[in-house]
Amino acid sequence: MTFRTRTFIAILIASTLALAVSTALTTTWLRKATLADIEASLSRQAALAAELLSDRGALVDPDAEATVLGGLTGTRVTFIRADGVVIGDSSVPDGALAGVDNHLMREEVQEASRSGLGTAVRQSRTTGEETMYTAAVVQRGAVAFVRLGLPLTWIEGRLAMTRRLAWAGLAVGLAAALLLTWATSAWLSRRVRGIAALATRYREGDFSRPTIDFGRDEIGAVARALGETARDLGARLADVARERAHMDAVLQGMVEGAILVDRTGRLLITNPAARTMLGLPDDPGGRPFLEVVRHPGVAAQLTAALTGSRPVPTEVRLDHESRRSYVASAVPVEANREGGAVLVLHDVTELRQADQVRRDFVANVSHELRTPLTAIRGYVEALTDDPPGPDQARAFLKIIARHTARMERLVTDLLTLARLDARQEVLKSEPCQVNTLLESVTSEMDAAITARGLRVVTRLTQGAQVIQGDPAKLHNVFRNLLENAIKYSPEGAEIDIAAVESGNEVEVAVSDRGPGIPDTELSRIFERFYRVDRSRTLDPGGTGLGLAIVKHLVELHGGRVSARNRPDGGACVIVTLPVPNPPGDPDA
Ligand code: ADP
């Protein structure tokens, strides 16, 4: 049933009831008031008749007198003797009086004999009509009581008419009420439908202010309250959505893996990093973490946090092939009453590797320094404790000098690397003639080259004449490469230095005919202290830092360095460096 029909029926019932009750009350009151009026009027007339009869003395024809009096008062007049015999009655035909009952025991007569005046309403045995009787005592004469009777049928007729009129009024009133009710309920229904439409709009997420004015009454108040609540809610929803978007952005952008589980251990949030680290499906939300998180260390962290404790972060290897290390740390969620736990996976691979490199470096430095130091101390002790002859002493001092030189080179190389690490090396970049650069390096190493009967052949293509860089640092690069080539070349061999153009770069390759470098070691020779043949560490010539410095210096120039083996034997180290920008280039 619609709101409109319900309102209509309610108002209809209420107005019908109101009209029916008021009609019933009015007619009841009217009947009562009319009867009281009639009773008062009858009493006065009966008293008057009694007074008249009392002065008249004996009556000649009481029945005729009663008829006359009845005609005058418009009532039925009955004369009753003291013994109750009716001696005159205006409604009883002549000669029929003998058949009339004794009236002494009539209610009104009995009351009159007690109080002088008595009234009763009942159906007349003589006329059969509902009649009001009023009897009065006559003080003197043959008539003891005079009784006036007035049929009430006309009153009922009048009341019936009143009722009919009232019902007619009721019908008209109802018709009007019907129309009014219908119009009112239609108006109310339209407004309620308006509010329903408004509520639907809010539910669909449109929280803008309604264009309709809902008025100042209660319905308007409801609409306004609804609007304010909806807008308030809308604002809060927008806040929540914004916060969620921020949180999503943070979680998506995090390199750390993050997992949130509820207190039953079901996954609520997993960020992409966590899914990749743990190999989780794309959308594991809602599944128990024990079902999808296969790693026991991670699961143990979450289980401990779910019991309310703060487990000590542990280092875990999630995938043994990738050799990556993670620190998993879980904490219980205490921000809300829901409980749960948050786990963060932090990739510490680089940290651990850096740590390992640092430790290896310190160990290497210590080792590299101790070797010559031990030798120096041994020879110094030999010279001081048991001084040898001058020739042997000279030989010892030469060895000491060589080890000292090696230590000095080592310290110099370490300082160079430290400056490069700290980015303290400033690049004084300028166009450099490759030929000039290589010639100066070769002539610097001339003694070593000649001593071993080597031959250095330099070839430059047309486009590889000039490179961009710091001449002193590039000199250092090529000196290191040539030193190695000389060191590893067999006596009398040829060393090739070839420079070719490659796009905007120049590739300078230094090749020798030495033993070459095992393929598995090719990338490692640029690491600090890395040597292919560890036994050569005893050779005071090399520090194991030369190629590491080369790599750093080349990269400082924005270039690259790599190594390979020549097909017919020997190593080849290639340095790629930029060419100067052409004149007029804005980047120049
Ligand atoms: P070192 O001072 O020992 O030469 P480097 O850093 O220059 O140190 O070289 C590292 C290692 O690379 C060397 O110990 C050597 O094993 C290898 N290596 C470098 N250049 C050559 C080459 N031309 N031929 C063979 N091995 C080489």
XYZ file of C-alpha atoms and ligand atoms in Angstrom:
615
model
C 0.000 0.000 0.000
C 1.471 3.351 -0.990
C 2.097 6.127 1.472
C -0.490 8.170 -0.401
C -3.268 5.535 -0.065
C -2.403 4.926 3.569
C -2.537 8.632 4.411
C -5.766 8.964 2.495
C -7.446 6.052 4.313
C -6.227 7.291 7.710
C -7.560 10.784 7.157
C -10.819 9.379 5.730
C -11.402 7.149 8.777
C -10.531 9.967 11.164
C -12.888 12.486 9.545
C -15.735 9.919 9.262
C -15.341 9.018 12.913
C -15.272 12.680 13.927
C -18.396 13.494 11.956
C -20.246 10.343 13.146
C -19.409 10.953 16.777
C -20.371 14.629 16.611
C -23.690 13.749 14.905
C -24.481 11.059 17.471
C -23.621 13.399 20.354
C -25.670 16.245 18.861
C -28.817 14.125 18.289
C -28.539 12.520 21.733
C -28.187 15.900 23.341
C -31.023 17.300 21.214
C -33.320 14.443 22.213
C -32.483 14.902 25.867
C -32.960 18.674 25.741
C -36.283 18.382 23.850
C -37.575 15.803 26.334
C -36.559 18.073 29.220
C -38.338 21.010 27.540
C -41.448 18.888 26.956
C -41.337 17.611 30.513
C -41.078 21.144 31.888
C -43.873 22.375 29.635
C -46.121 19.383 30.476
C -45.457 19.880 34.207
C -46.437 23.540 33.998
C -49.579 22.717 31.987
C -50.546 19.852 34.383
C -50.061 22.157 37.387
C -52.163 24.811 35.659
C -54.931 22.271 34.809
C -54.876 20.980 38.382
C -55.223 24.500 39.668
C -58.118 25.220 37.302
C -59.897 21.971 38.210
C -59.389 22.587 41.907
C -61.264 25.878 41.700
C -64.034 24.428 39.567
C -65.491 22.110 42.153
C -67.752 19.277 40.807
C -67.691 18.567 37.041
C -70.832 17.905 35.036
C -69.246 15.986 32.210
C -65.667 15.286 33.088
C -64.946 13.442 29.801
C -66.091 16.407 27.738
C -64.070 18.740 29.963
C -61.034 16.578 29.410
C -61.578 16.728 25.657
C -61.837 20.551 25.791
C -58.737 20.838 27.942
C -56.949 18.383 25.645
C -57.838 20.563 22.679
C -56.522 23.667 24.462
C -53.233 22.154 25.588
C -52.697 19.979 22.534
C -52.153 16.962 24.769
C -54.076 13.926 25.885
C -55.810 14.898 29.113
C -56.965 12.275 31.597
C -59.007 12.906 34.768
C -58.468 10.278 37.444
C -60.381 9.862 40.625
C -58.725 9.233 43.952
C -59.437 5.482 43.615
C -57.759 5.424 40.207
C -60.887 5.223 38.063
C -60.587 7.314 34.869
C -63.549 9.656 34.650
C -62.490 11.617 31.636
C -59.977 11.160 28.798
C -59.601 13.328 25.722
C -58.355 10.405 23.626
C -60.935 7.819 24.671
C -64.210 7.996 22.759
C -67.400 8.563 24.669
C -68.745 5.493 26.297
C -65.433 3.660 26.137
C -64.232 5.014 29.479
C -65.631 2.030 31.308
C -63.121 -0.142 29.497
C -60.138 1.941 30.542
C -57.845 0.406 33.218
C -57.599 1.733 36.705
C -54.821 4.335 36.615
C -53.956 4.499 40.296
C -50.867 2.350 39.922
C -49.546 4.254 36.927
C -45.973 5.414 37.643
C -46.671 9.147 37.177
C -49.858 8.936 39.311
C -48.009 7.181 42.104
C -45.250 9.801 41.963
C -47.832 12.638 41.938
C -49.589 11.197 44.955
C -46.242 11.268 46.740
C -44.834 14.600 45.573
C -47.798 16.423 43.937
C -46.288 16.019 40.411
C -45.111 12.920 38.581
C -43.672 12.220 35.128
C -43.135 8.987 33.201
C -42.349 7.977 29.615
C -43.725 4.738 28.242
C -45.772 3.206 25.516
C -49.442 4.037 25.945
C -51.641 1.005 26.368
C -54.498 3.044 24.979
C -52.814 4.643 21.911
C -49.868 2.345 21.568
C -47.562 5.362 21.081
C -44.468 6.285 23.053
C -45.873 8.935 25.358
C -44.674 11.267 28.111
C -47.128 11.496 31.001
C -47.228 14.164 33.661
C -49.754 13.834 36.497
C -50.602 16.544 39.033
C -52.702 16.319 42.191
C -55.975 18.301 42.139
C -56.580 19.601 45.650
C -60.374 19.703 45.724
C -63.259 18.167 43.763
C -64.123 14.819 42.189
C -60.943 14.707 40.100
C -57.981 13.665 42.235
C -55.328 13.661 39.494
C -55.135 15.384 36.178
C -52.743 13.771 33.755
C -51.405 15.231 30.520
C -49.953 12.878 27.958
C -47.904 13.936 24.922
C -46.965 11.385 22.285
C -43.214 11.575 21.562
C -43.509 10.193 18.055
C -43.105 13.652 16.539
C -39.929 14.177 18.512
C -38.508 10.961 17.089
C -39.573 12.197 13.668
C -37.796 15.477 14.276
C -34.724 13.739 15.609
C -34.735 11.410 12.609
C -34.856 14.478 10.374
C -31.999 16.035 12.369
C -30.042 12.823 11.975
C -30.768 12.715 8.252
C -29.620 16.317 7.903
C -26.498 15.546 9.956
C -25.710 12.505 7.757
C -26.339 14.608 4.681
C -23.936 17.163 6.142
C -21.603 14.306 6.921
C -21.777 13.125 3.322
C -21.029 16.617 1.994
C -18.306 17.040 4.589
C -16.877 13.634 3.655
C -16.866 14.482 -0.018
C -15.021 17.691 0.797
C -12.725 15.807 3.184
C -12.197 13.212 0.472
C -11.088 15.835 -1.997
C -8.970 17.655 0.527
C -7.467 14.422 1.817
C -6.713 13.254 -1.672
C -5.085 16.539 -2.552
C -3.150 16.654 0.749
C -2.025 13.053 0.505
C -0.979 13.612 -3.106
C 1.035 16.647 -2.005
C 2.569 14.746 0.908
C 3.272 11.749 -1.261
C 4.974 13.936 -3.879
C 7.242 15.418 -1.217
C 8.017 12.039 0.310
C 8.840 10.712 -3.178
C 11.098 13.742 -3.601
C 12.961 12.784 -0.421
C 13.171 9.160 -1.595
C 14.662 10.350 -4.910
C 17.115 12.495 -2.945
C 18.112 9.517 -0.793
C 18.646 7.425 -3.960
C 20.858 10.172 -5.393
C 22.928 10.223 -2.197
C 23.209 6.440 -2.276
C 24.585 6.650 -5.806
C 27.289 8.995 -4.531
C 25.961 12.372 -5.732
C 26.205 14.474 -2.578
C 25.550 17.844 -4.224
C 22.979 20.164 -2.638
C 19.382 19.451 -3.842
C 17.843 22.093 -6.135
C 14.313 21.595 -4.745
C 13.268 23.538 -1.640
C 11.663 21.043 0.708
C 9.939 23.740 2.766
C 10.093 24.697 6.423
C 7.841 21.989 7.907
C 8.751 18.596 9.377
C 9.206 16.961 5.969
C 11.509 19.794 4.986
C 13.408 19.270 8.242
C 13.767 15.554 7.442
C 15.022 16.351 3.932
C 17.494 18.905 5.274
C 18.731 16.553 8.020
C 19.116 13.806 5.417
C 21.013 16.157 3.121
C 23.343 17.332 5.868
C 23.990 13.767 7.024
C 24.616 12.629 3.448
C 26.954 15.527 2.700
C 28.791 14.934 5.969
C 29.087 11.270 5.083
C 30.156 12.159 1.561
C 32.925 14.392 2.901
C 34.085 11.629 5.223
C 33.960 9.081 2.405
C 36.049 11.433 0.248
C 38.551 11.751 3.130
C 38.689 7.986 3.512
C 39.128 7.539 -0.261
C 41.888 10.161 -0.275
C 43.667 8.517 2.651
C 43.294 5.155 0.949
C 44.741 6.539 -2.281
C 47.686 7.967 -0.327
C 48.205 4.663 1.427
C 47.951 2.785 -1.878
C 50.492 5.137 -3.452
C 52.873 4.587 -0.523
C 52.394 0.817 -0.629
C 52.761 0.629 -4.418
C 55.879 2.778 -4.396
C 57.557 1.009 -1.478
C 60.589 -1.093 -2.306
C 60.007 -2.925 0.953
C 57.411 -5.684 0.951
C 54.442 -4.994 3.233
C 51.743 -7.399 4.389
C 48.766 -6.775 6.654
C 46.795 -9.692 8.097
C 43.690 -9.603 10.281
C 43.550 -11.270 13.676
C 42.407 -14.555 12.114
C 45.486 -14.533 9.899
C 43.727 -13.631 6.657
C 45.611 -11.418 4.222
C 44.145 -7.920 4.036
C 46.834 -5.998 2.158
C 49.886 -7.084 0.183
C 51.923 -4.601 -1.836
C 53.481 -5.514 -5.222
C 56.976 -5.754 -3.670
C 55.759 -8.301 -1.087
C 53.943 -10.303 -3.768
C 57.094 -10.459 -5.898
C 59.385 -11.305 -2.962
C 57.134 -14.062 -1.627
C 55.878 -15.258 -5.033
C 52.255 -14.611 -4.026
C 49.363 -14.645 -6.516
C 48.182 -11.271 -7.838
C 45.200 -10.991 -5.521
C 45.700 -13.107 -2.412
C 43.348 -10.918 -0.299
C 41.129 -12.868 2.098
C 43.204 -16.060 2.060
C 44.939 -17.319 5.236
C 48.611 -16.301 5.109
C 49.690 -19.834 6.071
C 48.136 -21.044 2.828
C 50.076 -18.686 0.542
C 53.216 -17.635 2.439
C 55.458 -20.655 1.955
C 58.480 -19.336 3.795
C 58.655 -20.673 7.389
C 60.685 -17.699 8.695
C 58.148 -15.160 7.446
C 55.190 -17.246 8.640
C 56.810 -17.566 12.083
C 57.180 -13.774 12.330
C 53.510 -13.249 11.492
C 52.352 -16.008 13.843
C 54.350 -14.496 16.707
C 53.018 -10.985 16.020
C 49.446 -12.328 15.932
C 49.897 -13.634 19.456
C 50.697 -10.069 20.524
C 54.471 -10.335 20.876
C 57.076 -8.335 18.978
C 59.377 -10.957 17.434
C 63.038 -10.082 16.858
C 63.494 -9.330 13.117
C 65.073 -12.247 11.291
C 67.130 -12.438 8.147
C 65.623 -14.773 5.573
C 66.528 -16.091 2.127
C 63.270 -16.264 0.187
C 64.685 -17.631 -3.046
C 67.990 -19.448 -2.839
C 68.680 -19.044 -6.531
C 68.436 -15.257 -6.450
C 70.847 -15.171 -3.458
C 68.983 -12.195 -2.071
C 68.693 -11.556 1.658
C 65.702 -9.990 3.387
C 65.022 -8.887 6.939
C 61.492 -9.859 7.955
C 60.009 -7.984 10.885
C 56.429 -8.285 12.080
C 54.593 -6.239 14.686
C 51.108 -6.648 16.139
C 48.526 -4.086 15.025
C 47.478 -2.075 18.052
C 45.950 0.957 16.333
C 42.420 -0.452 16.338
C 40.595 -3.127 18.271
C 40.532 -5.406 15.259
C 44.012 -6.735 15.981
C 46.141 -8.377 13.298
C 49.764 -7.987 12.316
C 51.959 -6.086 9.871
C 55.034 -7.608 8.305
C 57.721 -5.668 6.452
C 60.306 -7.350 4.231
C 63.425 -5.291 3.758
C 65.871 -6.238 1.015
C 69.316 -6.129 2.605
C 71.187 -7.864 -0.213
C 73.130 -4.740 -1.256
C 73.806 -3.920 2.394
C 75.146 -7.387 3.046
C 77.170 -7.359 -0.175
C 78.602 -3.931 0.664
C 79.417 -5.219 4.112
C 81.111 -8.261 2.631
C 83.046 -6.092 0.140
C 84.161 -3.853 2.994
C 85.293 -6.809 5.073
C 87.060 -8.402 2.115
C 88.684 -5.071 1.349
C 89.996 -4.629 4.871
C 91.249 -8.203 4.878
C 92.875 -7.695 1.469
C 94.508 -4.420 2.467
C 95.840 -5.974 5.651
C 97.123 -8.947 3.732
C 98.675 -6.873 0.945
C 100.429 -4.643 3.468
C 101.543 -7.423 5.721
C 103.276 -9.358 2.938
C 105.876 -6.673 2.087
C 106.071 -5.593 5.740
C 106.943 -9.119 6.825
C 109.581 -9.307 4.100
C 111.000 -5.911 5.034
C 111.121 -6.853 8.726
C 112.818 -10.163 7.914
C 115.539 -8.482 5.866
C 115.950 -5.641 8.383
C 116.332 -8.212 11.186
C 118.816 -10.173 9.071
C 120.788 -6.975 8.450
C 120.817 -5.913 12.082
C 121.074 -9.235 13.962
C 123.638 -10.893 11.785
C 125.125 -8.288 9.422
C 126.056 -9.988 6.111
C 128.801 -9.012 3.721
C 128.435 -5.780 1.667
C 127.225 -7.581 -1.470
C 124.506 -9.513 0.341
C 123.580 -6.419 2.340
C 123.116 -4.534 -0.942
C 120.957 -7.369 -2.267
C 118.879 -7.306 0.952
C 118.487 -3.543 0.697
C 117.338 -3.869 -2.926
C 114.682 -6.346 -1.858
C 113.649 -3.999 0.960
C 113.486 -1.132 -1.539
C 111.291 -3.208 -3.913
C 108.877 -4.121 -1.124
C 108.836 -0.505 0.043
C 108.044 0.601 -3.503
C 105.239 -1.973 -3.701
C 103.824 -0.703 -0.392
C 104.076 2.842 -1.639
C 102.255 1.892 -4.870
C 99.646 0.088 -2.851
C 99.065 3.072 -0.605
C 99.004 5.429 -3.612
C 96.460 3.218 -5.409
C 94.347 2.941 -2.243
C 94.358 6.718 -1.865
C 93.368 7.149 -5.521
C 90.475 4.710 -5.050
C 89.428 6.402 -1.804
C 89.364 9.779 -3.591
C 87.368 8.274 -6.449
C 84.932 6.675 -3.981
C 84.511 9.968 -2.169
C 84.050 11.699 -5.554
C 86.929 13.990 -4.722
C 88.559 13.493 -8.101
C 87.709 16.490 -10.266
C 87.487 15.896 -13.978
C 89.281 18.565 -16.009
C 87.722 17.471 -19.252
C 89.015 18.652 -22.632
C 89.454 17.215 -26.155
C 92.551 14.982 -26.122
C 94.515 13.702 -29.099
C 94.509 9.907 -28.743
C 97.834 9.624 -30.534
C 99.595 12.086 -28.222
C 98.118 10.353 -25.191
C 99.253 6.875 -26.259
C 102.682 8.106 -27.318
C 103.328 9.680 -23.918
C 102.244 6.468 -22.133
C 104.381 4.276 -24.414
C 107.425 6.454 -24.000
C 106.960 6.414 -20.223
C 106.986 2.615 -20.325
C 109.738 2.476 -22.925
C 112.315 1.019 -20.558
C 110.066 -1.920 -19.591
C 109.089 -2.486 -23.237
C 112.667 -2.527 -24.431
C 113.790 -4.669 -21.490
C 111.395 -7.410 -22.581
C 111.943 -6.941 -26.299
C 108.300 -6.046 -26.898
C 106.801 -4.044 -29.735
C 103.892 -1.694 -29.310
C 101.842 -1.141 -32.468
C 99.324 1.690 -32.383
C 96.537 2.022 -34.978
C 93.958 4.812 -35.083
C 91.104 5.098 -37.560
C 90.145 8.510 -38.972
C 87.214 9.119 -36.600
C 89.108 7.993 -33.516
C 91.647 10.781 -33.341
C 90.175 12.779 -30.487
C 88.454 11.840 -27.266
C 86.913 13.979 -24.528
C 88.462 13.630 -21.089
C 90.955 14.608 -18.429
C 94.443 13.997 -20.004
C 96.135 13.124 -16.686
C 93.461 10.597 -15.741
C 93.325 9.095 -19.231
C 97.123 8.777 -19.092
C 96.691 6.847 -15.841
C 94.098 4.557 -17.522
C 96.276 3.674 -20.511
C 99.430 3.358 -18.401
C 97.664 0.751 -16.244
C 96.485 -1.186 -19.321
C 99.899 -1.051 -20.999
C 101.610 -2.077 -17.741
C 99.430 -5.184 -17.578
C 100.000 -5.974 -21.251
C 103.754 -5.665 -20.771
C 103.609 -7.732 -17.593
C 101.681 -10.622 -19.160
C 103.265 -10.584 -22.653
C 105.853 -13.192 -23.515
C 109.264 -11.779 -24.389
C 109.537 -10.264 -27.871
C 105.788 -10.260 -28.439
C 103.675 -7.529 -29.977
C 101.246 -5.347 -28.097
C 98.455 -3.807 -30.178
C 96.701 -0.602 -29.328
C 93.775 0.056 -31.674
C 91.390 3.015 -31.545
C 88.200 2.880 -33.593
C 85.214 5.146 -33.832
C 81.867 3.759 -32.664
C 79.004 6.237 -32.911
C 79.686 9.105 -30.592
C 82.390 7.129 -28.850
C 85.879 5.843 -29.414
C 86.895 2.304 -28.493
C 90.539 1.872 -27.516
C 91.560 -1.802 -27.266
C 94.863 -2.877 -25.713
C 95.711 -6.442 -26.782
C 98.599 -8.655 -25.881
C 99.722 -12.143 -26.677
C 99.962 -13.329 -23.098
C 98.103 -16.160 -21.392
C 94.791 -14.330 -21.581
C 92.127 -14.373 -18.865
C 89.888 -17.366 -18.162
C 86.388 -16.576 -19.517
C 84.745 -16.979 -16.092
C 87.050 -14.333 -14.614
C 86.625 -11.720 -17.347
C 84.152 -9.618 -15.409
C 85.855 -10.063 -12.051
C 89.280 -8.656 -12.951
C 87.897 -5.132 -12.380
C 87.191 -5.916 -8.704
C 89.580 -4.594 -6.085
C 92.464 -6.942 -5.241
C 91.121 -9.529 -7.655
C 93.791 -11.580 -9.282
C 93.324 -14.530 -11.567
C 96.340 -16.290 -10.225
C 96.574 -15.764 -6.474
C 100.095 -17.206 -6.349
C 101.264 -14.131 -8.188
C 100.417 -12.061 -5.140
C 103.965 -12.609 -4.157
C 104.948 -10.686 -7.236
C 105.635 -7.210 -5.873
C 104.844 -5.666 -9.249
C 101.038 -5.757 -9.047
C 98.644 -4.439 -6.443
C 95.448 -5.935 -7.853
C 93.999 -2.417 -7.828
C 95.085 -1.262 -11.299
C 91.976 -2.369 -13.240
C 89.652 -1.243 -10.418
C 91.143 2.258 -10.740
C 90.826 2.038 -14.562
C 87.136 1.145 -14.261
C 86.462 4.012 -11.847
C 88.327 6.564 -13.990
C 86.635 5.464 -17.224
C 83.204 5.577 -15.604
C 84.026 9.032 -14.252
C 84.384 10.052 -17.916
C 80.998 8.511 -18.728
C 82.695 5.597 -20.503
C 82.845 1.800 -20.129
C 85.548 -0.833 -19.822
C 85.440 -4.537 -20.613
C 87.820 -7.418 -21.229
C 87.868 -10.336 -23.630
C 90.301 -12.843 -25.018
C 91.741 -12.638 -28.495
C 90.808 -15.639 -30.646
C 94.472 -16.483 -31.229
C 95.454 -16.059 -27.572
C 96.100 -13.101 -25.318
C 93.949 -10.652 -23.445
C 92.224 -7.588 -24.815
C 90.956 -4.777 -22.604
C 88.629 -2.292 -24.311
C 87.970 1.205 -23.061
C 85.068 3.142 -24.571
C 85.195 6.928 -24.177
C 83.099 9.814 -25.518
C 84.207 12.044 -28.398
C 84.070 15.835 -27.934
C 80.773 17.507 -28.830
C 80.858 19.104 -32.293
C 81.394 22.906 -32.243
C 78.112 24.832 -31.839
C 76.454 22.002 -29.933
C 74.625 23.472 -26.917
C 75.886 20.628 -24.729
C 79.467 21.372 -25.637
P 97.591 -6.178 -11.052
O 98.220 -5.013 -10.401
O 97.711 -7.429 -10.290
O 97.899 -6.305 -12.461
P 95.066 -5.420 -12.088
O 93.873 -4.855 -11.430
O 95.726 -4.566 -13.077
O 96.067 -5.849 -10.945
O 94.687 -6.748 -12.775
C 93.916 -7.680 -12.066
C 94.152 -9.089 -12.559
O 93.671 -9.220 -13.900
C 95.579 -9.441 -12.663
O 96.034 -9.937 -11.455
C 95.557 -10.503 -13.712
O 95.258 -11.740 -13.151
C 94.481 -10.106 -14.624
N 94.988 -9.396 -15.804
C 94.969 -8.084 -16.029
N 95.488 -7.769 -17.236
C 95.837 -8.942 -17.784
C 96.425 -9.290 -19.038
N 96.775 -8.385 -19.948
N 96.622 -10.600 -19.285
C 96.275 -11.554 -18.382
N 95.731 -11.269 -17.192
C 95.507 -9.979 -16.892
